[in-house]
mmCIF file of C-alpha atoms in Angstrom:
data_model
loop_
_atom_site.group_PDB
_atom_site.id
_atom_site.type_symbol
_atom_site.label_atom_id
_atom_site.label_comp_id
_atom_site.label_asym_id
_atom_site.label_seq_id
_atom_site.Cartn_x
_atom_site.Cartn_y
_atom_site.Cartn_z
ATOM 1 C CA UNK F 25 33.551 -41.036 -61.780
ATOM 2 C CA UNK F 26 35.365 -38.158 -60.490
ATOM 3 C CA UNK F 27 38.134 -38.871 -57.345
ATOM 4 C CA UNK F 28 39.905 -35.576 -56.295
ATOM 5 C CA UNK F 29 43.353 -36.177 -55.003
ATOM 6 C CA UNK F 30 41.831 -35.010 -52.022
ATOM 7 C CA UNK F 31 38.734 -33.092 -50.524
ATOM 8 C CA UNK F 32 38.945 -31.382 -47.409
ATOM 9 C CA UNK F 33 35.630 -30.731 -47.409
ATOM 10 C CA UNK F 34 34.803 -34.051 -47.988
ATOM 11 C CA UNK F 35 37.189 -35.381 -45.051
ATOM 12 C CA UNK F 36 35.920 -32.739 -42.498
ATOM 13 C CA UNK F 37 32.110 -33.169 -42.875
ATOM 14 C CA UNK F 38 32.000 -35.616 -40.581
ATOM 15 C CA UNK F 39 33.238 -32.906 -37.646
ATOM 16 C CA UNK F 40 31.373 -30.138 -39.008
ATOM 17 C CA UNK F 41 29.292 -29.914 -36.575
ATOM 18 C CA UNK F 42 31.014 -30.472 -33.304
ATOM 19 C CA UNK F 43 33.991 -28.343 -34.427
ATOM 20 C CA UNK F 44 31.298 -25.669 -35.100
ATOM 21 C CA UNK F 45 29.869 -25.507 -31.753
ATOM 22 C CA UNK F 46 32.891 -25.987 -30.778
ATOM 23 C CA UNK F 47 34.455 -22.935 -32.270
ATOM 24 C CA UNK F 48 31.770 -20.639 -31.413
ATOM 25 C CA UNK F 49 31.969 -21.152 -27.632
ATOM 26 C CA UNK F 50 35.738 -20.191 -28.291
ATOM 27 C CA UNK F 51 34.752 -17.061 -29.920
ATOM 28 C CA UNK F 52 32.312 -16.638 -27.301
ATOM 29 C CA UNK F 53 35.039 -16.869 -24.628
ATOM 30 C CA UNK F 54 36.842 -13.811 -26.078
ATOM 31 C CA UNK F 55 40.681 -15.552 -25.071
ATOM 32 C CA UNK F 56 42.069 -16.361 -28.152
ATOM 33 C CA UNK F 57 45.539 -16.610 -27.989
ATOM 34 C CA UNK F 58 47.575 -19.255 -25.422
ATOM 35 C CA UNK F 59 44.488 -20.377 -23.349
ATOM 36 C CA UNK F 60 42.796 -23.543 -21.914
ATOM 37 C CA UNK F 61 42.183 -24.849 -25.291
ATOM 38 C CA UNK F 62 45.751 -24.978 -25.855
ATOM 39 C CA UNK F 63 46.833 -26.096 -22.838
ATOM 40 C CA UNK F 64 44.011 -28.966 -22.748
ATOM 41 C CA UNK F 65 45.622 -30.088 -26.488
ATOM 42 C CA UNK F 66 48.994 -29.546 -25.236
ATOM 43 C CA UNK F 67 48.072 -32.188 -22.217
ATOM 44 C CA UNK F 68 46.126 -34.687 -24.447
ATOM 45 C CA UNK F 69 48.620 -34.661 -27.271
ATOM 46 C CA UNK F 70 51.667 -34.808 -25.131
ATOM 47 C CA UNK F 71 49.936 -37.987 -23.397
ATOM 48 C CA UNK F 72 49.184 -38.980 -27.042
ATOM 49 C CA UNK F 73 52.624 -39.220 -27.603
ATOM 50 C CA UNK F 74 54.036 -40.465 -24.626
ATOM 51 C CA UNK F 75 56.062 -37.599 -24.260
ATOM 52 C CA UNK F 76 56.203 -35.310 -21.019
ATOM 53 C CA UNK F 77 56.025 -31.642 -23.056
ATOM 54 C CA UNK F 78 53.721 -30.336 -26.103
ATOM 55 C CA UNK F 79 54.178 -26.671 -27.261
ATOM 56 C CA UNK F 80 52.144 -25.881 -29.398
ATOM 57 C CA UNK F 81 53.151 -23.231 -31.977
ATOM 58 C CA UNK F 82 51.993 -21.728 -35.748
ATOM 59 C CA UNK F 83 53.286 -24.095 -38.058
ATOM 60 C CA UNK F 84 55.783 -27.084 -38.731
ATOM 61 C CA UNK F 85 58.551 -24.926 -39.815
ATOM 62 C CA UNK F 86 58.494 -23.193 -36.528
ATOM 63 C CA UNK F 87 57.868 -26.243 -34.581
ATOM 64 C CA UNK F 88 61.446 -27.432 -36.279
ATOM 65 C CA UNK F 89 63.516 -24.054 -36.229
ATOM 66 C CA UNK F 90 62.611 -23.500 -32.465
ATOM 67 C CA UNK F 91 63.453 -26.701 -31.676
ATOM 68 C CA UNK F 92 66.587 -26.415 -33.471
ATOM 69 C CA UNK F 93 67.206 -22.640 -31.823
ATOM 70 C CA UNK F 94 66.455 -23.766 -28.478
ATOM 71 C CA UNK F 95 69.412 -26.430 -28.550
ATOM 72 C CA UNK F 96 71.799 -23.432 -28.558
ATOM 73 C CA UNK F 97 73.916 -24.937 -31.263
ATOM 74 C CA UNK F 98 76.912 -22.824 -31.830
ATOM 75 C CA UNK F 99 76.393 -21.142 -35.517
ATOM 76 C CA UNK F 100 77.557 -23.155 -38.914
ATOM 77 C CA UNK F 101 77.260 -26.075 -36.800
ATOM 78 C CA UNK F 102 76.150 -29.082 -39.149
ATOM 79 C CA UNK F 103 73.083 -31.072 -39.275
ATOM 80 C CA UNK F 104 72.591 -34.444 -40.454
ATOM 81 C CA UNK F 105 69.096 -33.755 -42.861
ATOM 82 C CA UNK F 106 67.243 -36.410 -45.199
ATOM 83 C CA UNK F 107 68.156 -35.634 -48.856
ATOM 84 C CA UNK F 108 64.788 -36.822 -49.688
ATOM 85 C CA UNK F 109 62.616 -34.514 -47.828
ATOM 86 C CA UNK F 110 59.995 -31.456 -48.186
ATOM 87 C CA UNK F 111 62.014 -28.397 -47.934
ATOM 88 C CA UNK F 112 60.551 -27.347 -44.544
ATOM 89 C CA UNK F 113 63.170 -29.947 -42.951
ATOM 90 C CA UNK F 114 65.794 -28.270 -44.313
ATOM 91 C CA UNK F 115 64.869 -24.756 -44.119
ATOM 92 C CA UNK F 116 64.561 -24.885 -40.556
ATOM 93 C CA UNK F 117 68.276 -25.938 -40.249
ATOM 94 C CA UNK F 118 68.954 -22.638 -42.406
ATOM 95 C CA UNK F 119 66.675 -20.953 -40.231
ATOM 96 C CA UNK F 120 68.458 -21.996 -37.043
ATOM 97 C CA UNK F 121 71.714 -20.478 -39.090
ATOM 98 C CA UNK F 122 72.972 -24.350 -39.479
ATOM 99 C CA UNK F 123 73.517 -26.039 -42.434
ATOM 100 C CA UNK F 124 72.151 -28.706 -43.780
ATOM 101 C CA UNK F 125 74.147 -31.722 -44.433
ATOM 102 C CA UNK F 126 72.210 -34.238 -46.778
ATOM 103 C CA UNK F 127 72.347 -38.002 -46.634
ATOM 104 C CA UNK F 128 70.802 -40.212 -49.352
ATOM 105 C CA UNK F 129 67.381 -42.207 -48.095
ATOM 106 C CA UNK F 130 67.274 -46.150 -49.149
ATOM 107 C CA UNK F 131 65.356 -46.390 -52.299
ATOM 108 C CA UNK F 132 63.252 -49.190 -50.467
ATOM 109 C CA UNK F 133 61.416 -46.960 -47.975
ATOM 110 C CA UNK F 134 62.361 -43.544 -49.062
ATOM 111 C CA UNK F 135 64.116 -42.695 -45.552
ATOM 112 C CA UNK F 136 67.078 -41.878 -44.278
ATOM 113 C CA UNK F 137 69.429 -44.661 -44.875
ATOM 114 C CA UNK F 138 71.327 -45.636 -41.489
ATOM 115 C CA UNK F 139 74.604 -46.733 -43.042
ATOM 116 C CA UNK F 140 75.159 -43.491 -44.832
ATOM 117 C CA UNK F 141 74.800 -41.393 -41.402
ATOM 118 C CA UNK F 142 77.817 -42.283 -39.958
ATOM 119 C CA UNK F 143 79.848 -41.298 -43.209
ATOM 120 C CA UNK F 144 78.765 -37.740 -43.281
ATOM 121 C CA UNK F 145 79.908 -37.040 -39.292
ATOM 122 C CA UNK F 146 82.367 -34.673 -39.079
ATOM 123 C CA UNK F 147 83.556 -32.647 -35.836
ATOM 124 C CA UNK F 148 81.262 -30.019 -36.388
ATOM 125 C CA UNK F 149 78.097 -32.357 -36.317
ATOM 126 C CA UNK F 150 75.661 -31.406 -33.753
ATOM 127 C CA UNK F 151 72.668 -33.651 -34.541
ATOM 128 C CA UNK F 152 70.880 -35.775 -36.775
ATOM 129 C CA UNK F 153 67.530 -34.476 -37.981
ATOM 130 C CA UNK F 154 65.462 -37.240 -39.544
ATOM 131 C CA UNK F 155 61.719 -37.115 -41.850
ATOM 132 C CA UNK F 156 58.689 -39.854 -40.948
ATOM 133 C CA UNK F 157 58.457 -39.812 -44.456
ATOM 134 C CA UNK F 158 54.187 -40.376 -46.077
ATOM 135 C CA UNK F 159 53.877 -41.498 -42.353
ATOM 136 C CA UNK F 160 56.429 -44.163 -42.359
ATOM 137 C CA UNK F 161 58.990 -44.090 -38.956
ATOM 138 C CA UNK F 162 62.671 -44.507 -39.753
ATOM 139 C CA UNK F 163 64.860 -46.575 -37.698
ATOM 140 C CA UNK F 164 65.504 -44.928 -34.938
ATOM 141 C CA UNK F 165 67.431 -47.918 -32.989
ATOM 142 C CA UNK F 166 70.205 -47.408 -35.445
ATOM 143 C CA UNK F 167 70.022 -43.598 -35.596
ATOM 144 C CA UNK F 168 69.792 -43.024 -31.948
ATOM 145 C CA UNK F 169 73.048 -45.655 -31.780
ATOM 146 C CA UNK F 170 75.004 -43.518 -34.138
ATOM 147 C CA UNK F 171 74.033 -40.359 -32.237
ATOM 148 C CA UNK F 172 75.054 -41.807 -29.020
ATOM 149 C CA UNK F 173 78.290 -43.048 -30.353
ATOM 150 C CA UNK F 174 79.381 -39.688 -31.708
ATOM 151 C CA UNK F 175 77.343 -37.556 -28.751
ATOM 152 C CA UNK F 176 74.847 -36.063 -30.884
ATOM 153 C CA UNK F 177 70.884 -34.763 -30.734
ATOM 154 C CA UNK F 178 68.123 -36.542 -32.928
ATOM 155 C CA UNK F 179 65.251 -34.633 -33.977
ATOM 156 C CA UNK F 180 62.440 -35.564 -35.275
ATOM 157 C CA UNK F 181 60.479 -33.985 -38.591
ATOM 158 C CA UNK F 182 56.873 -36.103 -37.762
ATOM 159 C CA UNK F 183 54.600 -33.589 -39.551
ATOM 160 C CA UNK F 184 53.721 -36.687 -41.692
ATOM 161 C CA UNK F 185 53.707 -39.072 -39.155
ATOM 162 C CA UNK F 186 51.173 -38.925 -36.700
ATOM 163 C CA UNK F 187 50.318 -41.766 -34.455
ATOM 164 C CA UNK F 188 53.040 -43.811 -36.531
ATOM 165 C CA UNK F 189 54.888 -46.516 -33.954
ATOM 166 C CA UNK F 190 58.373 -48.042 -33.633
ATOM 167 C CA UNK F 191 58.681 -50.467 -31.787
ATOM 168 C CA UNK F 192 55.899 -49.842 -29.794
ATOM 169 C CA UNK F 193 56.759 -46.119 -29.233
ATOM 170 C CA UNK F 194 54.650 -43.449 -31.081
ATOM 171 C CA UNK F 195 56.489 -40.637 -33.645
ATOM 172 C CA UNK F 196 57.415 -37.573 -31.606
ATOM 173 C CA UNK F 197 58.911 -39.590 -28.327
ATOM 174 C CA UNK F 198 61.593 -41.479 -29.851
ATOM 175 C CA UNK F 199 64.481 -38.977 -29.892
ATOM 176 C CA UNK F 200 65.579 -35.723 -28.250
ATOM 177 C CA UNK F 201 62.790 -33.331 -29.627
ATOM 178 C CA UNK F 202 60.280 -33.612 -32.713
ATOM 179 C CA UNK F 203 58.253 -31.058 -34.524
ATOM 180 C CA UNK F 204 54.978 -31.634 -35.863
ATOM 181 C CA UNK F 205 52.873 -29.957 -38.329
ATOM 182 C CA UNK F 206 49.098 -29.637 -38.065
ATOM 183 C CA UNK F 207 48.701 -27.970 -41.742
ATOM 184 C CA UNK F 208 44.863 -29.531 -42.874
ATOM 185 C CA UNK F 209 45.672 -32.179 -45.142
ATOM 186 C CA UNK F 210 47.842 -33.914 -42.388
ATOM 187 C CA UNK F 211 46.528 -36.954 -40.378
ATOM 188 C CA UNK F 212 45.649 -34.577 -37.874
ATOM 189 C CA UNK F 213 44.863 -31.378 -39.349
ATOM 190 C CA UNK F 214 43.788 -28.352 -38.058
ATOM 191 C CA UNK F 215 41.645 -25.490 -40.238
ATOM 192 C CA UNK F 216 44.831 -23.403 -41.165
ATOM 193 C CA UNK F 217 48.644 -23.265 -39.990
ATOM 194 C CA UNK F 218 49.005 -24.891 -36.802
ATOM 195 C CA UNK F 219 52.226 -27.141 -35.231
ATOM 196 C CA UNK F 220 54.372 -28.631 -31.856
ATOM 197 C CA UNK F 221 56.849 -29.275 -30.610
ATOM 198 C CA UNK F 222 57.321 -32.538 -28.109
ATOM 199 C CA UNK F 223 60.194 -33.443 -25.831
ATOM 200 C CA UNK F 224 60.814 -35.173 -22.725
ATOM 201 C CA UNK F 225 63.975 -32.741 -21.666
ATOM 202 C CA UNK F 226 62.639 -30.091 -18.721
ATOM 203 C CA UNK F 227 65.326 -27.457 -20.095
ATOM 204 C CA UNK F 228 64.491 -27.894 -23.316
ATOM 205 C CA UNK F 229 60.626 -27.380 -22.831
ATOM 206 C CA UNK F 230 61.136 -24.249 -20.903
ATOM 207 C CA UNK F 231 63.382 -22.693 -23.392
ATOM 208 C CA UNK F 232 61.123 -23.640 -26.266
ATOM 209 C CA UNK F 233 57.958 -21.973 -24.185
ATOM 210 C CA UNK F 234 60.100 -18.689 -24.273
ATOM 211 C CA UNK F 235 60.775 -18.762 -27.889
ATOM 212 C CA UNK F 236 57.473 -19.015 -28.986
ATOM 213 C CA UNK F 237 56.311 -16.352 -27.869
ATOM 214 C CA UNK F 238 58.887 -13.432 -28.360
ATOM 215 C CA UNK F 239 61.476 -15.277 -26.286
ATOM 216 C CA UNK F 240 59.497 -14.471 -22.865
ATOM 217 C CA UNK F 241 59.362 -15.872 -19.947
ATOM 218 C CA UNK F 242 56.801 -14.014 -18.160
ATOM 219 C CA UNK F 243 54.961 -10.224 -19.742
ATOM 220 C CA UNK F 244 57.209 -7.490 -21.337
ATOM 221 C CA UNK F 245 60.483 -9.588 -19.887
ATOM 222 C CA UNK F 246 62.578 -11.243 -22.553
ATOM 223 C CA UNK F 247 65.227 -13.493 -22.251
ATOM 224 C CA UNK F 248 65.528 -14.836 -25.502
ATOM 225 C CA UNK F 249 65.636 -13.452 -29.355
ATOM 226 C CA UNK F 250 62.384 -14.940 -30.098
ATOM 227 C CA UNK F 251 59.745 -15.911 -32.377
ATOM 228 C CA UNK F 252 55.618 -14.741 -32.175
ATOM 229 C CA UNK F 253 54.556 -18.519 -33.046
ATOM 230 C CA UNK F 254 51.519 -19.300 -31.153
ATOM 231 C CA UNK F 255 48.886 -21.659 -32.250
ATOM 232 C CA UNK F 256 45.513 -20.022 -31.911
ATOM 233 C CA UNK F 257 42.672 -20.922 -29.338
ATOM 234 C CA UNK F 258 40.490 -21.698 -32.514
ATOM 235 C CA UNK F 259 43.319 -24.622 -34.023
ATOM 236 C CA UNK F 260 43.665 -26.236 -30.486
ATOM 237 C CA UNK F 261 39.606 -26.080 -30.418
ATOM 238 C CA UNK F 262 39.474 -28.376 -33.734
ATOM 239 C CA UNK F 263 42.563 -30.405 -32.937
ATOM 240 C CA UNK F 264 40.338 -31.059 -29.569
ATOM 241 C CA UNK F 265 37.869 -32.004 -31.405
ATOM 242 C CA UNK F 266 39.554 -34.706 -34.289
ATOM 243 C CA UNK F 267 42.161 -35.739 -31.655
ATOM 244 C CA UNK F 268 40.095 -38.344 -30.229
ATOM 245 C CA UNK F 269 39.158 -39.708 -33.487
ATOM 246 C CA UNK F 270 42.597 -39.928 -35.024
ATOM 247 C CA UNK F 271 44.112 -43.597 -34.109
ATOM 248 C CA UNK F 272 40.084 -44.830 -35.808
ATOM 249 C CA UNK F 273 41.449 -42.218 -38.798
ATOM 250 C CA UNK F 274 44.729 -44.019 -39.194
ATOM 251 C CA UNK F 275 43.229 -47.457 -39.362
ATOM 252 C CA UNK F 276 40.713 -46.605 -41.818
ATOM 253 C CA UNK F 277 44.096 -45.207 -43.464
ATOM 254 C CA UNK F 278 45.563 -48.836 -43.533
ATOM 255 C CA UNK F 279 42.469 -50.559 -44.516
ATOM 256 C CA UNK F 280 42.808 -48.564 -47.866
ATOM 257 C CA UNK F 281 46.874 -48.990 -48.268
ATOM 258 C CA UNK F 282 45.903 -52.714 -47.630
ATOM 259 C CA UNK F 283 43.855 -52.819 -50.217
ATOM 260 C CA UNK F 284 46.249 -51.001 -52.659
ATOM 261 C CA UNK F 285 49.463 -53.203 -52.029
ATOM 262 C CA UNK F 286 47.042 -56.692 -52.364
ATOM 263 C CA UNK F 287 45.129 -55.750 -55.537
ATOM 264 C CA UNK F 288 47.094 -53.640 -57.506
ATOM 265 C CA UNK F 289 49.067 -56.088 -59.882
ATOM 266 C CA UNK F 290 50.663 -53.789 -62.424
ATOM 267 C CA UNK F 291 54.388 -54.821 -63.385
ATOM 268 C CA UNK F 292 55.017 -50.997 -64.289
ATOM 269 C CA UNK F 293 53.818 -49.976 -60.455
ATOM 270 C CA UNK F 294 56.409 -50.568 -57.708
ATOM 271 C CA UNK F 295 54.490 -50.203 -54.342
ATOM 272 C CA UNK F 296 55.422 -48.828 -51.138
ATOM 273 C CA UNK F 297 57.345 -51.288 -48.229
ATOM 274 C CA UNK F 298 55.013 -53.573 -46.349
ATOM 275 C CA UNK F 299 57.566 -54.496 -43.539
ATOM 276 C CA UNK F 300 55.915 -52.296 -41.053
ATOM 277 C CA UNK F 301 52.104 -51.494 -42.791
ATOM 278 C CA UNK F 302 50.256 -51.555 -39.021
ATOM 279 C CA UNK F 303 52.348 -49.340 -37.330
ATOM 280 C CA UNK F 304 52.468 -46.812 -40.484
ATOM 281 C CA UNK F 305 49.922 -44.021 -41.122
ATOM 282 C CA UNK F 306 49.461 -43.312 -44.453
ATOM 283 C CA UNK F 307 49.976 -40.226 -44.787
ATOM 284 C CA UNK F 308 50.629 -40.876 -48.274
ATOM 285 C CA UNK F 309 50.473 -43.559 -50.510
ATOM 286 C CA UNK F 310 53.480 -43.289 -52.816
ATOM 287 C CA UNK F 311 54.634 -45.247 -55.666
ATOM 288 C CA UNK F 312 57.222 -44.814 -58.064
ATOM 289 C CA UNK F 313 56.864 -45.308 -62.364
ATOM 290 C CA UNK F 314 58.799 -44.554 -64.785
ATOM 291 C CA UNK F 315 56.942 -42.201 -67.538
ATOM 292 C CA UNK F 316 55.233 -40.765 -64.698
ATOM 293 C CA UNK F 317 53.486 -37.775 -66.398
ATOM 294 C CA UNK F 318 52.078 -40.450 -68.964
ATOM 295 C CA UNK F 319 50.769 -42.205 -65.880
ATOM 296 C CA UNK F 320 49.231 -39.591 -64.045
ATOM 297 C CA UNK F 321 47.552 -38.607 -67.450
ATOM 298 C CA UNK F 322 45.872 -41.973 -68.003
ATOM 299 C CA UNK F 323 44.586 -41.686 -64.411
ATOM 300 C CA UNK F 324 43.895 -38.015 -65.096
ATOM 301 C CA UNK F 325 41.454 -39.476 -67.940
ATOM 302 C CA UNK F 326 39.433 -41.956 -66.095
ATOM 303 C CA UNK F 327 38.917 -38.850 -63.231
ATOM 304 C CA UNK F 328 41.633 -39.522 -60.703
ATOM 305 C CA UNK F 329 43.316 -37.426 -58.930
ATOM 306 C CA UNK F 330 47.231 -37.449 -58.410
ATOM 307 C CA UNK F 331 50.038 -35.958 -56.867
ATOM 308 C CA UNK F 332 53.583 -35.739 -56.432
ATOM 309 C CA UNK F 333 55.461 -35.670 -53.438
ATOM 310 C CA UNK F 334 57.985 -33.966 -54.527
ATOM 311 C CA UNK F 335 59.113 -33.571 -57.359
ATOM 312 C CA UNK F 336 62.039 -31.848 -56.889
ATOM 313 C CA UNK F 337 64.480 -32.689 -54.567
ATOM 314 C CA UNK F 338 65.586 -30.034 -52.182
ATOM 315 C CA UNK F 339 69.314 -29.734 -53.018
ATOM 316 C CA UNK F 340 67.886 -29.096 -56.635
ATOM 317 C CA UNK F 341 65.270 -26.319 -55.916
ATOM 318 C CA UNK F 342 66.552 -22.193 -56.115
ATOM 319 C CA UNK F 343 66.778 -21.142 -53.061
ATOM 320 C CA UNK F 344 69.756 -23.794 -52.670
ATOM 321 C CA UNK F 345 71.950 -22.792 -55.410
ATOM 322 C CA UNK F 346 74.578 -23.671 -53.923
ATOM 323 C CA UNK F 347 73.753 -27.236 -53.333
ATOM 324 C CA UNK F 348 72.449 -27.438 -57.221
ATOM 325 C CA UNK F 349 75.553 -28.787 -58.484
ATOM 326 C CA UNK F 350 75.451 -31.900 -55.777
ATOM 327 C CA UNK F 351 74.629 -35.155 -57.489
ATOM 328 C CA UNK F 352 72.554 -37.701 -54.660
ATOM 329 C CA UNK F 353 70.958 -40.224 -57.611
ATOM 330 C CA UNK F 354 69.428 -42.082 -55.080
ATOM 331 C CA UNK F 355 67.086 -39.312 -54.208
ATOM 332 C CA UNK F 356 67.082 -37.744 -57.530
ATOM 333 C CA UNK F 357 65.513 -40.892 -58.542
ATOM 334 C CA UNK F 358 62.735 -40.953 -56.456
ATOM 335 C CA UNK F 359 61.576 -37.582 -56.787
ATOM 336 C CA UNK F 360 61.464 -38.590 -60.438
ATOM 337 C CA UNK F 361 59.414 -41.090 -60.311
ATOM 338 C CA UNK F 362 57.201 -40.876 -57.267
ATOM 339 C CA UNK F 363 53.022 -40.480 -57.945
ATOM 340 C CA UNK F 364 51.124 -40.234 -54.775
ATOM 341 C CA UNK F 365 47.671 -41.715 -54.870
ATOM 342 C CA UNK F 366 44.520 -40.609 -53.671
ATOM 343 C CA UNK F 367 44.398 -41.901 -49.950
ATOM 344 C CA UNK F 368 42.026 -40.352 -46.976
ATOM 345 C CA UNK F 369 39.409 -40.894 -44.894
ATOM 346 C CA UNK F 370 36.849 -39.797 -47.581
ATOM 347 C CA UNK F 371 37.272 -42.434 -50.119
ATOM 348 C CA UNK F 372 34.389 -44.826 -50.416
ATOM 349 C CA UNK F 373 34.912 -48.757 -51.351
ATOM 350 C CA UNK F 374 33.778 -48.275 -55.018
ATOM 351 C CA UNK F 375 35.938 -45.305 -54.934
ATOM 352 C CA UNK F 376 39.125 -47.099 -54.043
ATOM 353 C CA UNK F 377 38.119 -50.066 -56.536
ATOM 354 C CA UNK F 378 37.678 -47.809 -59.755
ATOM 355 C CA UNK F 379 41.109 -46.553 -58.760
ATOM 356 C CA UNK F 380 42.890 -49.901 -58.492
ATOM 357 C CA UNK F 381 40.925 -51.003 -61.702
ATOM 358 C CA UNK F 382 42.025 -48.403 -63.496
ATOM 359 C CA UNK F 383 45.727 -48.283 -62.259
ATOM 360 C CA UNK F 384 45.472 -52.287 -63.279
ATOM 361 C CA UNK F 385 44.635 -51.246 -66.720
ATOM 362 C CA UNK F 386 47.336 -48.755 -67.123
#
């Protein structure tokens, strides 16, 4: 048996052909750039969310740095970041010309550890940026605490993370501003770079409407240095079209992790957190083994597919040299050890068996 890592083929058939009707009456229309199929995903996600604003824009990275840029933080100004984190969280605070100030996850959950926030506030903190890490929310009651203590933003990274709840609140309303990423192996994924940006401050929204396209707030009259980050009329057509189906996505999601964290029984596997596994999406199932490559080979063998996320940490990667000689061993740690398994809504039930078999075996 052969079990990619993932298939996007595999996990779009199912909307092939409403998302290719669908796409042809947008070609048809000939408006293909900030149109009523935006604006109709803007509305449903938004509601989605429980948020009052979605902006939709290219990517994730935008979605962050323009959220960052419209909070007019003077330059050099610090943000709190997640050590353990795809780079994208961090290179928007670069990109905002910020600068990243990293804080160690717990080695639990693999997110941002509350009681190390506080520690790394100094006077020229201006917010707290926090990751939904493999679709898991952190704890925002704490982190929104600390922020209001010390009268700073939170911003969310919930590119991996959507639909996730705390405490009965979905990812992208429970601080300031998030940004989400659309990229097509995400939960909801569109057919090529796509992302937004939800808030519930007016200001905010208008300033980030501006930025995204050219820093305008009306044609040819620009108020703003801004960005051309616009998600097509053909991404907002297919996130119309798997939007709907996306809560019946994440619980097929969790029927799978559920299945993983009661039948795999493997000493040398230490499994995700189960504390919250019905208000988690998935995004990725991570685990963590020592001898990893060794590991990934014996799955490799019996046709599974693996992958890591990440494995390097991104105060350890080139284009932060000067953060290379920083030593976080909590994070270190887990981006030497984590495996991600497969996990999506293309697996079958003998599928997921052969793969806990096998990881039994190991």
């Amino acid at each position: 048996m052969q079990i990619p890592f993932l298939s996007l083929k595999a996990t779009n058939q199912v909307y092939e052909a409403q998302i290719t009707e669908a796409v042809t009456q947008t070609v048809c229309s000939g408006w293909y750039i900030l149109g009523e199929r935006l604006k109709q995903f803007e509305i449903d996600f938004a509601n989605y969310c429980g948020v009052k604003y979605c902006i939709g824009v290219a990517n994730g990275l935008d979605a962050l740095t323009i959220l960052l840029k419209a909070s007019e933080f003077p330059n050099n100004s610090e943000i709190i970041v997640p050590a353990n984190s795809y780079i994208a969280t961090i290179l928007a605070v670069s990109n905002a010309n910020l600068i990243p100030v990293f804080v160690e996850p717990k080695l639990e959950n693999y997110l941002i550890d509350p009681q190390t926030i506080e520690q790394a506030i100094t006077p020229k903190t201006k917010a707290i940026l926090v990751t939904h890490l493999y679709g898991k929310c952190c704890e925002m009651d704490k982190i929104n605490d600390i922020a209001q203590q010390y009268n700073l933003k939170v911003f969310e990274d919930a590119a991996q993370a959507h639909g996730a709840v705390y405490q009965n609140k979905k990812a992208g309303s429970l601080s300031d501003g998030a940004g989400f990423s659309f990229y097509p192996s995400k939960n909801l994924g569109a057919m090529g770079d796509a992302g937004a940006i939800t808030t519930n401050d007016d200001a905010l929204a208008e300033k980030i409407y501006s930025l995204r396209n050219y820093g305008s707030s009306q044609k040819y009259i620009f108020d703003y240095q801004g960005y051309n980050s616009r998600m097509s009329e053909i991404q907002a057509t297919i996130l119309n079209i798997k939007l709907p189906y996306l809560d019946a996505d994440n619980d097929f999601r969790r029927k799978i992790a559920k299945r993983y964290l009661s039948e795999i029984h493997n000493p040398k596997i230490i499994l995700p957190p189960i504390d919250s596994i019905d208000n988690d999406v998935w995004h990725l199932f991570v685990v963590r083994v020592k001898n990893r490559d060794l590991f990934r080979q014996f799955l490799s063998e019996h046709g599974i597919g693996t992958d890591i996320h990440y494995p390097l940490a991104p105060h350890q990667q080139s284009a932060y040299k000067s953060w290379n000689s920083l030593t976080l061993p909590i994070t270190e740690k887990i981006h030497f050890e984590v495996v991600s398994l497969p996990l999506n809504t293309a697996l079958t039930d003998q599928e997921i068996s052969y793969i806990i078999y096998f990881i039994n075996k190991y």
